[in-house]
Amino acid sequence: MIMNSAVKAYNNKAVPSFTSNKNDDKNKKELNPTLKYVAAVPVAYVANAAVNKATSSFLNAFIFPNFNKYNNQSIGLADQEGIELANKFLKKANLENKVELVVADSSPQITSKIKDLIFKDSSDNIIIKLFKAFKSVELNQRIDKFVNVLSVDLTSQIVQGDNASFLPSLNKIVVAKKQSMYLFHEIGHSINANSGKFINSFIGASRMFPAFIPVILACTAFKSNKIEKTDKNNNPINKVVKFIGNNAPVLGALSFLPMLAEEGLASIHGLKFLKDKLPTSVFNKILKSNALAFSTYLVTGLGAIGGLKLAQVCKDTIDKPKQC
C-alpha cells in the first residue's frame, strides 16, 4: 500500500518541460510588439536624416563649388544684345505676344515689383492653393511667410544677375540687365508651360511634388507591420499608410521625376536655340552651368529616394511584418 502510494506520488510529480523553458526564454528575449513599433519610428527618421546629411555634404563638396563659379557670370553679351537675343528666342517659339520679359535693375521700385510678381506667382501654385483650402488662418499666415521669404531671396538673386525666373501663372520671365547664365533655360520653361493648359498646370504642380517626401517618410515610419487575417481588421486609413510606406522609394522617385523631366527639357530648349548663336566658349559655359544646375536636382532626388529606402529597411528590420 505504501509502495503504491509512493509510485502514484511519483507519477503525479511535475516533470520539467525543456521545450516549455526554451519557449519561455525565447519569449523573454523577444521585445514587446508595441515596444518594437515605438523603437522603429525614431530609427527610421534618424536613418533618413543620415542619408540627407550625406547628400548635402556631397553637394557642398563636389557640386556647389563648381556651380557657384557660374552664378556671378553673365552670358558675356552687351546688355541690349542679350535682351534682343532673348526676344528672338521668344519670337521663334511663337511666344513674343504671350510671354513678357521683365528686365530688372537695382532700383527699389523695380525690386519691389519683381518681389510682388514672384510672391503672386508662388501663391498661385496648385499645391499652395490646396493647403489654403483648409481655411486655417494660422496655416495661411505661415504659408505666406514662407512664400515671402522665398520671394525676397529669389528677387535678390535676380537683381544681382545671379539668376532668372519664369513665372508660369503670369507668363513672365524676370531677368537682370546683366543676363544670368540661366536666362535661356527659363525661356525653355516658358515653352514647356505654353504647350497646353494641362501641361501648364502640371508643371506648376510638379515643382511642389517633392514637398510630399516628409509625408511619405511619416507613412514609412509609422505604418503598422501587422498582417491582418481579414480585411475587417484593416481600416482604409491603415491601408493607405501601409501602401505608401511599403512603396516609399518608388513614390519618392515618382515625386521627383516630373520636375527632373521638366528641368531637363527646359535646358534642352535653351541650348538648342543658342548652339549656333554664340561663340563656342560662351556656349560651353552655359552648357556646363545648366548641367551643374540639373545635377543639384538629380542628386537631391537620389538622396531623398535613398533616405526613404534606408528608413524603410530600418523600420522593417526592427518592426518585422508579423501575422496577427
C-alpha atoms as one frame of an Amber mdcrd trajectory, in Angstrom:
protein
   0.000   0.000   0.000   2.783   2.293   0.944   4.592   1.327  -2.261   1.553
   2.069  -4.400   1.172   5.493  -2.790   4.806   6.289  -3.488   4.507   5.264
  -7.145   1.335   7.322  -7.512   3.006  10.349  -5.945   5.977   9.964  -8.290
   3.738   9.692 -11.347   1.825  12.832 -10.362   5.041  14.796  -9.794   5.573
  17.734 -12.203   8.137  16.751 -14.799  10.206  19.683 -16.106   9.479  20.523
 -19.743  12.627  21.576 -21.582  10.543  22.707 -24.568   8.458  24.950 -22.365
  11.554  26.515 -20.806  13.050  27.179 -24.224   9.859  28.902 -25.357   9.767
  30.959 -22.184  13.370  32.058 -22.742  12.533  32.957 -26.348   9.517  34.995
 -25.278  11.610  36.802 -22.691  14.230  37.690 -25.288  11.658  38.993 -27.827
  10.692  42.624 -27.445   7.096  43.508 -26.907   5.495  44.250 -30.344   4.424
  47.717 -29.194   7.944  48.472 -27.982   9.390  47.365 -31.320   6.933  49.596
 -33.161   7.821  52.596 -30.991  11.567  51.947 -31.305  11.405  51.648 -35.092
   9.919  55.137 -35.614  12.872  57.290 -34.462  15.372  54.879 -36.031  13.660
  55.305 -39.414  13.836  59.097 -39.077  17.491  59.037 -37.991  18.399  56.789
 -40.929  16.662  59.139 -43.347  18.376  62.174 -41.795  21.776  60.483 -42.120
  21.302  59.981 -45.876  20.069  63.568 -46.285  23.140  64.808 -44.421  25.409
  62.735 -46.672  23.632  64.125 -49.742  24.078  67.687 -48.506  27.771  67.058
 -47.793  28.256  65.645 -51.295  26.603  68.677 -52.890  28.679  71.080 -50.799
  31.922  69.249 -51.548  31.578  68.426 -55.240  28.688  70.257 -56.915  28.189
  73.703 -55.386  31.842  74.855 -55.588  31.721  74.397 -59.387  28.119  75.539
 -59.670  28.849  78.807 -57.874  31.541  79.692 -60.426  28.746  80.471 -62.874
  26.383  82.254 -60.510  28.094  85.617 -60.825  28.789  85.362 -64.531  26.714
  86.899 -67.273  26.383  85.456 -70.765  29.079  87.869 -71.864  26.958  89.907
 -74.250  26.174  93.597 -74.063  23.007  94.294 -72.068  20.794  95.168 -75.015
  22.318  92.461 -77.215  21.416  89.751 -74.716  17.859  91.009 -74.336  17.444
  91.136 -78.111  18.654  87.531 -78.383  16.143  86.504 -75.723  13.344  88.238
 -77.616  14.395  86.418 -80.813  14.122  83.128 -78.919  10.600  84.008 -77.756
   9.637  85.007 -81.296  10.964  81.745 -82.728   8.858  79.871 -80.186   5.791
  81.990 -81.142   5.660  83.395 -77.620   6.527  87.059 -78.259   2.891  88.071
 -77.604   2.319  85.607 -74.767   5.419  85.812 -72.576   6.683  89.118 -71.195
  10.372  89.687 -70.461  10.683  91.831 -67.332  14.157  93.376 -67.106  15.255
  94.122 -63.546  17.611  96.710 -62.130  18.583  97.621 -58.582  16.042 100.453
 -58.180  13.688  99.980 -55.186  10.612 100.284 -57.405  11.659  97.503 -59.794
  12.915  95.315 -56.941   9.574  95.658 -55.152   7.670  94.945 -58.369   9.643
  91.754 -59.018   9.196  90.528 -55.445   5.434  91.067 -55.720   5.336  89.209
 -59.044   7.249  86.247 -57.601   5.057  86.197 -54.478   1.877  86.279 -56.580
   3.086  83.507 -58.864   4.203  81.284 -55.976   0.902  81.814 -54.151  -0.966
  80.723 -57.278   0.713  77.308 -57.189  -1.827  74.488 -57.121  -0.262  72.857
 -54.024  -0.262  76.152 -52.112  -3.923  76.594 -53.058  -4.645  73.089 -51.799
  -3.202  73.857 -48.360  -5.004  77.195 -48.227  -8.285  75.432 -48.957  -8.292
  74.323 -45.299  -9.000  77.996 -44.485  -6.846  77.952 -41.393  -5.755  81.499
 -40.549  -2.618  80.313 -38.768  -1.660  77.918 -41.594  -2.243  80.598 -44.251
  -0.065  83.050 -42.344   2.743  80.517 -42.154   2.427  79.739 -45.861   2.513
  83.441 -46.781   5.545  83.961 -44.564   7.343  81.030 -46.189   6.485  82.214
 -49.716   7.577  85.762 -48.849  10.999  84.572 -47.663  11.482  82.643 -50.911
  10.336  85.657 -52.935  12.796  88.013 -51.249  15.677  85.580 -51.734  14.927
  84.939 -55.421  14.420  88.659 -56.095  17.852  89.389 -54.645  19.454  86.744
 -56.884  17.711  88.096 -59.992  18.530  91.767 -59.347  22.204  90.868 -58.874
  22.225  88.949 -62.154  22.808  85.605 -60.439  19.542  84.083 -61.571  16.460
  84.438 -63.773  12.983  83.045 -63.296   9.930  82.127 -65.326   6.639  82.800
 -63.527   4.168  80.329 -65.089   0.915  81.718 -63.696   1.807  85.195 -65.001
   3.657  84.144 -68.170   6.537  86.467 -67.321  10.309  85.977 -67.252  12.251
  88.190 -64.864  15.938  88.773 -65.585  18.584  91.390 -64.806  20.242  93.602
 -67.401  23.377  91.564 -66.754  21.788  88.413 -68.120  22.070  85.325 -65.975
  23.597  82.157 -67.410  20.147  80.650 -66.852  18.065  83.138 -68.895  17.584
  80.833 -71.886  16.850  77.896 -69.589  13.998  79.983 -68.154  12.710  80.736
 -71.651  12.761  76.945 -72.109  10.421  76.723 -69.101   8.065  79.186 -70.788
   7.998  76.978 -73.911   7.073  73.945 -71.790   4.389  75.868 -69.916   2.744
  77.207 -73.062   2.484  73.782 -74.658  -1.067  73.413 -73.349  -3.298  74.211
 -70.372  -2.930  70.773 -68.786   0.870  70.814 -69.134   0.998  74.321 -67.677
  -0.932  73.224 -64.583   1.124  70.042 -64.279   4.415  71.975 -64.454   3.287
  74.302 -61.689   2.313  71.368 -59.502   5.402  69.274 -60.302   7.685  71.788
 -58.606   5.875  71.069 -55.363   5.667  67.260 -55.642   8.919  66.788 -53.648
   7.153  68.544 -50.756   5.318  65.246 -50.202   8.573  63.461 -49.246   8.018
  64.171 -45.498   4.529  62.637 -45.799   5.978  59.526 -47.443   8.630  59.311
 -44.707   5.996  59.618 -41.971   3.969  56.783 -43.523   7.138  54.664 -43.689
   7.999  55.258 -40.039   4.503  54.978 -38.571   2.952  52.256 -40.744   1.730
  49.163 -38.937   3.534  45.968 -39.924   0.800  43.725 -38.559  -0.537  41.387
 -41.231  -4.264  41.285 -40.564  -6.050  37.957 -41.096  -9.120  39.667 -42.546
  -9.832  42.995 -44.193 -12.359  43.717 -41.457  -9.493  44.471 -39.083  -7.701
  46.702 -41.598  -9.360  50.133 -41.956  -8.893  52.274 -45.128  -6.507  54.732
 -43.472  -4.207  51.914 -42.369  -4.299  50.505 -45.890  -3.269  53.832 -47.434
  -0.496  54.457 -44.885   0.821  50.913 -45.311   0.736  51.171 -49.115   2.700
  54.449 -49.046   5.184  53.114 -46.502   5.725  49.826 -48.348   6.316  51.664
 -51.640   8.196  54.671 -50.249  11.261  54.609 -52.585   9.084  54.233 -55.697
   6.738  57.029 -54.634   9.746  59.184 -53.762  11.141  58.669 -57.252   7.784
  59.488 -58.829   7.601  62.738 -56.857  10.910  63.919 -58.342  10.634  62.580
 -61.901   8.217  65.224 -63.271  10.407  68.058 -62.005  13.588  66.447 -63.349
  11.987  65.882 -66.744  10.724  69.457 -66.970  14.051  70.965 -65.855  15.966
  68.867 -68.359  13.607  69.750 -71.212  13.852  73.472 -70.403  17.657  73.308
 -70.722  17.410  71.373 -73.985  15.158  74.079 -75.477  17.567  76.840 -74.475
  20.753  75.090 -75.558  19.267  74.047 -78.886  18.463  77.685 -79.701  21.852
  79.010 -78.561  24.063  76.413 -80.241  24.645  78.443 -83.428  24.083  81.890
 -81.874  27.065  82.186 -79.527  30.821  81.630 -79.624  31.748  78.069 -78.658
  33.462  79.177 -75.428  30.357  81.064 -74.244  28.019  78.245 -75.285  30.120
  75.706 -73.354  29.880  77.866 -70.223  26.096  77.884 -70.459  26.069  74.137
 -71.148  28.164  73.457 -68.037  26.092  75.803 -65.853  22.859  74.115 -66.959
  24.336  70.644 -66.412  25.503  71.554 -62.904  22.136  73.085 -62.083  20.397
  69.900 -63.226  22.798  67.769 -61.198  21.681  69.519 -57.992  18.098  68.401
 -58.653  19.245  64.893 -59.601  21.495  64.359 -56.567  18.850  65.778 -54.223
  16.276  63.410 -55.705  18.554  60.375 -55.444  19.368  61.318 -51.845  15.680
  61.559 -50.971  14.979  58.157 -52.532  17.971  56.601 -50.746  16.848  58.114
 -47.448  13.368  56.664 -47.837  14.775  53.239 -48.711  17.083  53.143 -45.687
  14.261  54.303 -43.419  12.076  51.509 -44.822  14.778  48.871 -44.257  15.395
  50.026 -40.675  11.676  50.094 -39.914  11.056  46.580 -41.268  14.195  45.167
 -39.617  13.212  46.310 -36.126   9.440  46.002 -36.503   9.213  42.875 -38.660
   5.927  42.200 -40.504   4.012  39.680 -38.402   0.706  37.800 -38.703  -1.738
  38.761 -36.015
